[in-house]
Amino acid sequence: VSVVCWQRGFAERQDQDTRIMPPAAAAEGAGAPSGGSKLLLMVNGKEYAIPSGQIDPEMTLLQFLRSKGLTGTKLGCGEGGCGACTVTVSGYDIHVGKVVHKAVNACIAPLCAMDGCHVLTVEGIGQAHNKTMHPVQKRLADSHGSQCGYCTPGFVMSMYSLLRNKSEPSESDVEHAMDGNLCRCTGYRPILDSFKTFCCKGSESKVASEGAVPPYKDTPEIALPERLMPSSYKPESLVLAGTKSTWFRPTSLAEMLKIKEQYPTVKMVAGNSELEIERKFRGSSWQVLLCPSHITELNALEVRGDGVAFGSATTLTRVKNCMDELIRTMPASQTYNCKSITHQLQWFAGNQVRNVGSVGGNVANASPISDLNPVLMAVGAAMTIVKTDGTERSMPVRDFFKERMYRQTHLGTDELIKGFFVPFNVEGEISEAYKTSRRRDDDIAIVTGCLRVKLSKDMLVESAGIAYGGMAASTVNAKKTEAFLTGKKWTKETIQEGLKVLADDLPLEAGAPGGMIEYRRTLCSAFFYKFFHFVTAQVNPSAVPPEEASCAVPYNRPCSSGLQHAKETNKDYMTDPIEGPFPVEGGVGTSVKHQSADIQCTGEAEYTDDIPTPTNGLHASMVLSTKAHARILSVDPSPALALPGVEAYIDHSDVQGEITHGAVILDEEVFYKDKVTCVGLPIGLIVAESQALARRAASMVKVTYEELPFITTIAQAIEKESYIGDAAKIECGDVGEAFRTPGIQVVEGEVNIGGQEHFYLETNATLVIPGEKDEIVVYTSSQNPTKTSNFVARACGVSKNRVVCRMKRMGGGFGGKETRTAFPAMCVAVAAQKLRRPVRINLDRDEDMCITGQRHPFISKYKVGYLPSGKILAVDVQLYSNGGMSLDLSRPVLERAIFHIENAYSVPNLRVVGRVCRTNLPSNTAFRGFGGPQGIVACEVYVDHVARQLGTTPDAIRELNMYGLYGAVTPYGQKLIDCHAQPMWQQVRESSEYAVRRAAVDSFNAGNKWVKRGLSMVPVKFGMSFTAKFMNQASALVHIYTDGTVLVSHGGTEMGQGLHTKMAQVAATELGCPLSQVHVSETATDKCANTLPTAASVGADLNGMAVKDACDQINARLLPLRTKSPKATLGELANAAFFERVDLSAHGFYKTPDIGFNFETQEGKPFHYFAYGVACSEVEVDVLTGDYTVLRTDICHDVGSSLNPAVDIGQVEGGFVQGQGLFTTEEMVWTPQGHLFTRGPSTYKIPSANDIPIDFRVSLFDGAPNRRTIFSSKGVGEPPLNLAIAVYSAIKDAVTAARRDNGQSGYFRLDTPATGERIRLACADPLLRQFSPTDVLANGSW
């Protein structure tokens, strides 16, 4: 994380310094610098002049923009980690003498720092309603690059900023410009493809020639307003006083030093990226803030004959650009240090943070995992420090930090960092930097390091610099190793001895903060070993053995690309009584874009948190439990209630209805009053005039507890027999007898399957408005409006017909908003009911992650019997899931895992028993796949085990045991009709050139020791339906107006999956009108009552049939008129029908036939049909670090006859990338006390745009209509996620090759997610054995 405060002791919250006057006095007191007292900025061309005293220096740019109604800029995380809040900040940079345009995270950018700037938001560059969309917005929308749309404005503004700085960017420029933006829906491919149309090499001209949009070069851009140009705007010293703090922005070094002298503990603010984190997570606040943005000396950048000098306030982007230019123009032998800096900055945070974060802030923060500090230390960089009296001193950066003391430096309280000097390399001197993190892009390091040596002509080490981060409480020099190397010959023997010294140099005791002890120590050795080969390759390439050469090559990811194949059916479904079938514009089978794509790309799409707060409205914040299991002894809200603006404290005593609730059984409470059973349960609610005040006040409520014993892991629950409900079981054949088959071979094993955070970009939000006669209107971001309204009615003690829940769109859901949105809504509704005022809540990212539950972690214990041929005869599995503190949906999740334990394979004798474990964690809940991924990966683990024992590939075992096309029966007795697994397997095998690539992978692995490749194919069979019979129903309401336009309401919710678009296409096709005449407004419980959640991938199946039913009723009424006027338009027919008194409205209904399974009798049919898919993935694994890259993925997925091929391909790609995160980077980490550690993008890593397959090929299986559903289609949301198991399996294949080189053969355990730590610890090489026994298991999330 970029850091912005430059004085010692930043990380620890400091007590109020008695020398600091109150803010107003600080601005006006004796000796205070004089200056401007008004903040001047412009937003989308509108000028704002805010006087001192009317501005809060703690206010962020995002808060300001949204207060002005510019809600296109979204709050996704509040810590600068997701990019949803990205805006373009333009201004005249006095230090470079030109106008600059920067992509900036508005959620952490101080409003006060915007003085003299022009801020452009997504609304400011183009609008859909007046047809002024910017080419970036238009191309993204037309390329299907927006699904839920919540992240879209941020992507638009990142690309817009890039184009303002470089009108013809390269594809690499585009991908790196997106490294600070996250998307949970699309899988990034369509976003990148749309933006790459702006690139040089003909893409831009091609787009223009095809007539899609005008060429970008013809697009007039918004110039910096004259008001902010140097001729009109002269920066002056700025003093802005608020109620709690004062902001100083001096314009000279002398003035800055004077402020520092007067206020020794002043906080320096440049990019604010670290300061805002401290404010958010630690409640820190500072009375005096000092911004160095206009100090010439601190922003200077000068290239000298022997190196580069730059001021401490110089931004990271500016330093990187300078270093890149030097690398391009200078001899390579002189720029190794420059390359080391750019190597680290390339992966340093995101583009938006680099644009504002400063070098001085990063250094002075003294983070022990800083990316930059090891480089500056190792390459011999120097720093200049200035005292408040103006005297200066210089010191090596390596001497700046107090060794092994957390965030402590030798910077005095009367000193500031003025600047740095990085030398060029001299003859024989080489340096290189390294970093390993959970995700390559925008992530803090696990271990980071830089190494430098100067060699004589006879290869003696004349000097060495070695520095590491992540190995102590500070960045440290490996002094013993440096001394050991000096004077020695640069040979492999020297390095082998040096590795031993290094291990002694950087000890890491068991239980050290950060964990991962073996992994971190191994990484230090890995960097050292890589550096030896890198230096040797630079000096004498022939001296590096070919099989070792791969570890000498720095990582370089090529740009990604994709291919998509799908046929548009565009069938003629509407039959004219005279003319016969005719095509429908935009009807079923055509690749029309998401109906909200345009307004999502322009920021006009409204989400729950964008709804303006009603007059007299209030904001709420929950008081949450902080203990895993405890009795509540007392609650004291008086400190919170004493704050001006706090309206009320709400708790259990205010609940007018029932206190209990639950998704299946009543095992939760609206507000907990006696005992809490996990961290994050609602004890009370603070209601206040502003969101910030409500959160501050909630943190002041005092709760005392008596702690009780608690359970957090599945293993603990099994040991203590802590379960929820009875066991679930499925059995077929005779498992016991099968294991006695002559010649049978048996393997047994266990695997831990980690959980996953939903990380929808829009956190849970609810607005409750009380009305007359107990009426309540609830606006909420929920997949389940009916359940939400029912729960609110129950809590408020009113009948269900008095509560209306409205939901226009969600910024992602993925199952996390199926049941867990209800309890915040109930809390807010109770407050609104009591106060008779509108109340709203919008959870912070960390709150949302901590309290709403995740995907269920599982343990699978298995025993498998098989023949020498590889044919599996018997499987016996025990599944245990971590349900958390309540049941929620854990039982049906477990049941679906059980239903998928054989995946796509025929197993004649199978027994699986599952239990839900009760633990003291927040209740886990639905997540895309709903137990299916856990069951399928458990299956693939035992298939892999069989293969490794037989010495063959898992792909061979898969192919041998796969279900056939016809006649197969599942272990639960359901016949498979049209099982396409085998033909799809063969199609992918051929299209992916599997056999050729298998040979190529084997050849590559034989010639490379430290980089291995893996290749794997995985099939998926996924059951489609809710497994609870009653949930397989839907309703719809269709109105035709007399102008021929159509309004459709249905029970499904729109969360980015294109459900509303598909339903509009169904209605258009059924009614025979253009899609442009059909509108779906919102989901509301007063339009369609008693609806079910949008989940299980059957939203289109159920609601589509209901829409069709309604249209069929209207068509039947219109048939006489159609017969009379066969060429009439729908508008003409509707107008005629009105005067004929024909009803133009209809309510449709559908229930899935012949469905339902009884676990007690083991009878029934749980699924309406199955969806199939096959994926082939090839990966490359760095054996020394555990890093991996997906080189290529080929997918063939079965969607029947697609309702909308473009939307379905987007679901396949997005689901796959989300699954890739589940099985690799997304690790949930809990403290032993039951607190979630991974509670934001800084610690929890979903895939970024640079994690997707470099070559990403997706096709929809052709010629397999599904006659049982709407227009022969199949659901698509969940099944593709499981295809990412191919990545996990390919990683295991690569690790198998590494282990083979080290004398290890056969099966090995690799839990999920397959993080870098787990991959590295499984490789069993000599460097690893120095610190760890073979096959040590990494601590995981489960």
Short mmCIF file of C-alpha atoms in Angstrom, two decimals, residues 940-1219:
data_model
loop_
_atom_site.label_atom_id
_atom_site.label_comp_id
_atom_site.label_asym_id
_atom_site.label_seq_id
_atom_site.Cartn_x
_atom_site.Cartn_y
_atom_site.Cartn_z
CA GLU A 940 -11.55 -34.48 -8.75
CA VAL A 941 -9.17 -34.87 -5.83
CA TYR A 942 -9.93 -38.57 -5.47
CA VAL A 943 -9.75 -39.02 -9.26
CA ASP A 944 -6.31 -37.40 -9.18
CA HIS A 945 -5.30 -39.69 -6.32
CA VAL A 946 -6.22 -42.78 -8.35
CA ALA A 947 -4.29 -41.50 -11.36
CA ARG A 948 -1.13 -40.69 -9.41
CA GLN A 949 -1.14 -44.10 -7.78
CA LEU A 950 -1.44 -45.73 -11.19
CA GLY A 951 1.24 -43.53 -12.70
CA THR A 952 -1.06 -42.09 -15.35
CA THR A 953 -2.68 -38.71 -15.91
CA PRO A 954 -5.92 -37.73 -14.20
CA ASP A 955 -7.28 -36.87 -17.65
CA ALA A 956 -6.98 -40.51 -18.65
CA ILE A 957 -8.93 -41.61 -15.57
CA ARG A 958 -11.56 -38.97 -16.27
CA GLU A 959 -12.07 -40.10 -19.83
CA LEU A 960 -12.27 -43.75 -18.82
CA ASN A 961 -14.94 -43.21 -16.17
CA MET A 962 -17.07 -40.54 -17.84
CA TYR A 963 -20.82 -40.93 -18.22
CA GLY A 964 -21.97 -41.99 -21.68
CA LEU A 965 -24.35 -40.08 -23.90
CA TYR A 966 -27.40 -42.21 -23.13
CA GLY A 967 -28.71 -44.54 -20.47
CA ALA A 968 -26.59 -43.55 -17.48
CA VAL A 969 -28.10 -43.28 -14.00
CA THR A 970 -26.70 -41.12 -11.18
CA PRO A 971 -26.05 -42.47 -7.66
CA TYR A 972 -29.32 -40.86 -6.57
CA GLY A 973 -31.27 -42.68 -9.26
CA GLN A 974 -31.84 -39.95 -11.83
CA LYS A 975 -31.53 -40.97 -15.48
CA LEU A 976 -29.30 -38.79 -17.61
CA ILE A 977 -30.95 -37.65 -20.82
CA ASP A 978 -28.65 -36.29 -23.52
CA CYS A 979 -25.49 -36.37 -21.42
CA HIS A 980 -23.12 -34.36 -23.59
CA ALA A 981 -20.01 -34.79 -21.47
CA GLN A 982 -18.22 -37.22 -23.80
CA PRO A 983 -18.83 -35.41 -27.12
CA MET A 984 -17.87 -32.10 -25.49
CA TRP A 985 -14.73 -33.74 -24.08
CA GLN A 986 -13.73 -34.88 -27.54
CA GLN A 987 -14.49 -31.47 -29.01
CA VAL A 988 -12.27 -29.68 -26.51
CA ARG A 989 -9.57 -32.33 -26.83
CA GLU A 990 -9.42 -31.61 -30.55
CA SER A 991 -9.91 -27.83 -30.52
CA SER A 992 -7.34 -27.35 -27.79
CA GLU A 993 -4.82 -29.62 -29.54
CA TYR A 994 -4.52 -31.48 -26.29
CA ALA A 995 -2.30 -34.32 -27.51
CA VAL A 996 0.21 -31.98 -29.14
CA ARG A 997 0.29 -29.68 -26.14
CA ARG A 998 0.59 -32.59 -23.71
CA ALA A 999 3.77 -33.63 -25.49
CA ALA A 1000 4.98 -30.03 -25.55
CA VAL A 1001 4.38 -29.63 -21.81
CA ASP A 1002 6.27 -32.83 -21.06
CA SER A 1003 9.14 -31.68 -23.26
CA PHE A 1004 9.23 -28.26 -21.59
CA ASN A 1005 9.29 -29.80 -18.14
CA ALA A 1006 12.12 -32.12 -19.08
CA GLY A 1007 14.23 -29.12 -20.07
CA ASN A 1008 13.37 -26.72 -17.25
CA LYS A 1009 14.02 -27.30 -13.59
CA TRP A 1010 12.61 -24.20 -11.95
CA VAL A 1011 9.60 -23.39 -14.13
CA LYS A 1012 7.11 -26.16 -14.78
CA ARG A 1013 4.00 -26.37 -16.89
CA GLY A 1014 0.85 -28.33 -16.28
CA LEU A 1015 -2.04 -29.30 -18.53
CA SER A 1016 -5.41 -30.65 -17.50
CA MET A 1017 -8.90 -31.26 -18.83
CA VAL A 1018 -11.91 -31.38 -16.51
CA PRO A 1019 -15.56 -32.12 -17.33
CA VAL A 1020 -18.47 -30.79 -15.31
CA LYS A 1021 -22.01 -32.10 -14.88
CA PHE A 1022 -24.16 -29.67 -12.92
CA GLY A 1023 -27.73 -30.26 -11.76
CA MET A 1024 -30.17 -27.47 -12.60
CA SER A 1025 -33.04 -26.72 -10.20
CA PHE A 1026 -33.59 -25.75 -6.62
CA THR A 1027 -33.34 -28.97 -4.65
CA ALA A 1028 -36.24 -27.78 -2.49
CA LYS A 1029 -39.31 -28.62 -4.59
CA PHE A 1030 -41.46 -25.66 -3.54
CA MET A 1031 -38.86 -23.17 -4.75
CA ASN A 1032 -39.20 -24.19 -8.39
CA GLN A 1033 -41.96 -21.73 -9.27
CA ALA A 1034 -42.20 -18.22 -10.67
CA SER A 1035 -44.67 -15.55 -11.65
CA ALA A 1036 -44.70 -12.62 -14.05
CA LEU A 1037 -46.89 -9.68 -14.95
CA VAL A 1038 -47.04 -8.36 -18.51
CA HIS A 1039 -48.76 -5.15 -19.63
CA ILE A 1040 -49.16 -3.97 -23.21
CA TYR A 1041 -49.86 -0.26 -23.57
CA THR A 1042 -51.90 1.22 -26.38
CA ASP A 1043 -48.81 2.48 -28.18
CA GLY A 1044 -47.56 -1.09 -28.45
CA THR A 1045 -44.92 -0.84 -25.75
CA VAL A 1046 -44.63 -3.61 -23.21
CA LEU A 1047 -43.84 -3.52 -19.49
CA VAL A 1048 -42.68 -6.78 -17.93
CA SER A 1049 -42.49 -7.47 -14.22
CA HIS A 1050 -41.27 -10.80 -12.95
CA GLY A 1051 -40.01 -12.35 -9.76
CA GLY A 1052 -36.35 -12.48 -10.75
CA THR A 1053 -33.77 -9.89 -9.78
CA GLU A 1054 -31.10 -8.30 -11.96
CA MET A 1055 -27.59 -8.58 -10.59
CA GLY A 1056 -25.60 -8.37 -13.81
CA GLN A 1057 -26.48 -11.76 -15.27
CA GLY A 1058 -28.72 -10.20 -17.92
CA LEU A 1059 -31.94 -11.69 -16.60
CA HIS A 1060 -34.06 -8.63 -17.38
CA THR A 1061 -32.58 -8.51 -20.88
CA LYS A 1062 -33.43 -12.14 -21.50
CA MET A 1063 -36.95 -11.70 -20.15
CA ALA A 1064 -37.46 -8.72 -22.44
CA GLN A 1065 -36.25 -10.86 -25.36
CA VAL A 1066 -38.72 -13.60 -24.42
CA ALA A 1067 -41.57 -11.10 -24.32
CA ALA A 1068 -40.51 -9.51 -27.61
CA THR A 1069 -40.36 -12.88 -29.30
CA GLU A 1070 -43.68 -14.03 -27.90
CA LEU A 1071 -45.50 -10.80 -28.72
CA GLY A 1072 -43.80 -10.23 -32.06
CA CYS A 1073 -42.49 -6.75 -31.38
CA PRO A 1074 -39.00 -5.23 -31.50
CA LEU A 1075 -36.99 -5.56 -28.31
CA SER A 1076 -36.83 -1.76 -28.09
CA GLN A 1077 -40.56 -1.74 -27.25
CA VAL A 1078 -40.14 -3.96 -24.17
CA HIS A 1079 -39.09 -2.61 -20.79
CA VAL A 1080 -38.36 -4.30 -17.48
CA SER A 1081 -38.36 -1.68 -14.74
CA GLU A 1082 -37.72 -3.33 -11.39
CA THR A 1083 -38.51 -6.27 -9.16
CA ALA A 1084 -41.17 -5.42 -6.59
CA THR A 1085 -43.26 -7.52 -4.26
CA ASP A 1086 -46.42 -5.54 -5.06
CA LYS A 1087 -46.09 -6.53 -8.72
CA CYS A 1088 -45.20 -10.19 -8.26
CA ALA A 1089 -45.92 -11.58 -4.81
CA ASN A 1090 -44.59 -14.70 -3.10
CA THR A 1091 -41.52 -14.89 -5.32
CA LEU A 1092 -38.46 -17.03 -4.76
CA PRO A 1093 -34.81 -15.97 -4.77
CA THR A 1094 -32.98 -15.44 -8.03
CA ALA A 1095 -30.51 -18.26 -7.64
CA ALA A 1096 -29.55 -21.78 -8.71
CA SER A 1097 -28.99 -20.53 -12.29
CA VAL A 1098 -32.68 -21.06 -13.08
CA GLY A 1099 -33.85 -17.46 -13.04
CA ALA A 1100 -34.35 -17.45 -16.81
CA ASP A 1101 -35.83 -20.97 -16.79
CA LEU A 1102 -38.52 -20.16 -14.26
CA ASN A 1103 -39.29 -16.52 -14.95
CA GLY A 1104 -38.97 -17.00 -18.70
CA MET A 1105 -41.70 -19.60 -18.68
CA ALA A 1106 -43.85 -17.34 -16.49
CA VAL A 1107 -43.36 -14.44 -18.91
CA LYS A 1108 -44.23 -16.75 -21.78
CA ASP A 1109 -47.38 -17.86 -20.00
CA ALA A 1110 -48.51 -14.27 -19.57
CA CYS A 1111 -47.73 -13.47 -23.21
CA ASP A 1112 -49.59 -16.58 -24.37
CA GLN A 1113 -52.70 -15.38 -22.53
CA ILE A 1114 -52.52 -11.96 -24.18
CA ASN A 1115 -51.80 -13.50 -27.59
CA ALA A 1116 -54.88 -15.67 -27.26
CA ARG A 1117 -56.95 -12.56 -26.62
CA LEU A 1118 -55.37 -10.75 -29.56
CA LEU A 1119 -55.74 -13.64 -31.99
CA PRO A 1120 -59.11 -12.49 -33.43
CA LEU A 1121 -57.67 -9.04 -34.02
CA ARG A 1122 -54.51 -10.46 -35.62
CA THR A 1123 -56.64 -12.58 -37.91
CA LYS A 1124 -58.64 -9.53 -38.90
CA SER A 1125 -55.52 -7.33 -39.39
CA PRO A 1126 -52.58 -9.69 -40.13
CA LYS A 1127 -50.10 -6.91 -40.96
CA ALA A 1128 -50.93 -4.73 -37.98
CA THR A 1129 -48.18 -3.70 -35.59
CA LEU A 1130 -48.45 -4.50 -31.91
CA GLY A 1131 -49.30 -0.86 -31.27
CA GLU A 1132 -52.15 -0.95 -33.74
CA LEU A 1133 -53.42 -4.23 -32.28
CA ALA A 1134 -53.19 -2.91 -28.73
CA ASN A 1135 -55.04 0.26 -29.60
CA ALA A 1136 -57.77 -1.72 -31.29
CA ALA A 1137 -57.93 -4.13 -28.36
CA PHE A 1138 -58.40 -1.26 -25.94
CA PHE A 1139 -61.47 -0.04 -27.76
CA GLU A 1140 -62.72 -3.62 -28.01
CA ARG A 1141 -62.32 -3.86 -24.22
CA VAL A 1142 -59.74 -6.64 -24.49
CA ASP A 1143 -57.56 -7.08 -21.41
CA LEU A 1144 -53.95 -6.21 -22.30
CA SER A 1145 -52.49 -7.40 -19.01
CA ALA A 1146 -51.80 -10.92 -17.82
CA HIS A 1147 -50.30 -12.68 -14.85
CA GLY A 1148 -48.17 -15.66 -15.78
CA PHE A 1149 -47.13 -18.57 -13.64
CA TYR A 1150 -44.84 -21.58 -14.00
CA LYS A 1151 -43.78 -24.50 -11.87
CA THR A 1152 -41.10 -26.98 -12.81
CA PRO A 1153 -42.71 -30.37 -13.45
CA ASP A 1154 -41.72 -33.78 -12.09
CA ILE A 1155 -39.16 -32.67 -9.54
CA GLY A 1156 -38.32 -33.34 -5.90
CA PHE A 1157 -36.04 -35.68 -3.95
CA ASN A 1158 -36.58 -37.27 -0.56
CA PHE A 1159 -33.38 -37.99 1.35
CA GLU A 1160 -35.17 -40.28 3.79
CA THR A 1161 -36.55 -42.59 1.12
CA GLN A 1162 -33.73 -41.93 -1.37
CA GLU A 1163 -36.37 -41.45 -4.04
CA GLY A 1164 -37.23 -38.71 -6.48
CA LYS A 1165 -35.71 -36.47 -9.10
CA PRO A 1166 -33.68 -33.57 -7.67
CA PHE A 1167 -32.88 -31.86 -10.97
CA HIS A 1168 -34.95 -30.83 -13.98
CA TYR A 1169 -31.92 -31.29 -16.25
CA PHE A 1170 -28.13 -31.06 -16.25
CA ALA A 1171 -25.72 -28.56 -17.78
CA TYR A 1172 -22.36 -29.80 -19.01
CA GLY A 1173 -19.02 -28.22 -19.67
CA VAL A 1174 -15.41 -29.09 -20.37
CA ALA A 1175 -12.34 -26.96 -19.78
CA CYS A 1176 -8.70 -27.47 -20.71
CA SER A 1177 -6.18 -25.27 -18.91
CA GLU A 1178 -2.43 -24.94 -19.21
CA VAL A 1179 -0.46 -23.22 -16.47
CA GLU A 1180 3.11 -22.27 -15.74
CA VAL A 1181 4.39 -22.51 -12.18
CA ASP A 1182 7.46 -20.85 -10.72
CA VAL A 1183 8.80 -23.67 -8.57
CA LEU A 1184 10.90 -21.32 -6.45
CA THR A 1185 8.07 -18.97 -5.46
CA GLY A 1186 4.80 -20.81 -6.09
CA ASP A 1187 3.57 -18.12 -8.46
CA TYR A 1188 1.50 -19.39 -11.33
CA THR A 1189 0.20 -18.08 -14.66
CA VAL A 1190 -2.66 -19.48 -16.72
CA LEU A 1191 -1.22 -19.65 -20.21
CA ARG A 1192 -4.33 -20.84 -21.99
CA THR A 1193 -7.85 -22.04 -21.27
CA ASP A 1194 -10.25 -23.63 -23.74
CA ILE A 1195 -13.87 -23.97 -22.66
CA CYS A 1196 -16.85 -25.61 -24.27
CA HIS A 1197 -20.04 -25.04 -22.33
CA ASP A 1198 -23.56 -26.32 -22.82
CA VAL A 1199 -26.33 -23.72 -22.64
CA GLY A 1200 -28.82 -25.51 -24.86
CA SER A 1201 -30.19 -23.06 -27.41
CA SER A 1202 -28.89 -19.81 -25.99
CA LEU A 1203 -31.40 -17.06 -25.24
CA ASN A 1204 -28.58 -14.53 -25.72
CA PRO A 1205 -25.17 -15.91 -26.77
CA ALA A 1206 -23.24 -12.77 -25.80
CA VAL A 1207 -24.72 -12.67 -22.33
CA ASP A 1208 -24.14 -16.41 -21.88
CA ILE A 1209 -20.51 -16.21 -22.96
CA GLY A 1210 -20.06 -13.39 -20.46
CA GLN A 1211 -21.46 -15.63 -17.75
CA VAL A 1212 -19.11 -18.46 -18.74
CA GLU A 1213 -16.05 -16.22 -18.69
CA GLY A 1214 -17.02 -14.46 -15.48
CA GLY A 1215 -17.93 -17.68 -13.72
CA PHE A 1216 -14.67 -19.30 -14.74
CA VAL A 1217 -12.53 -16.43 -13.45
CA GLN A 1218 -14.47 -16.35 -10.20
CA GLY A 1219 -13.84 -20.08 -9.89
#
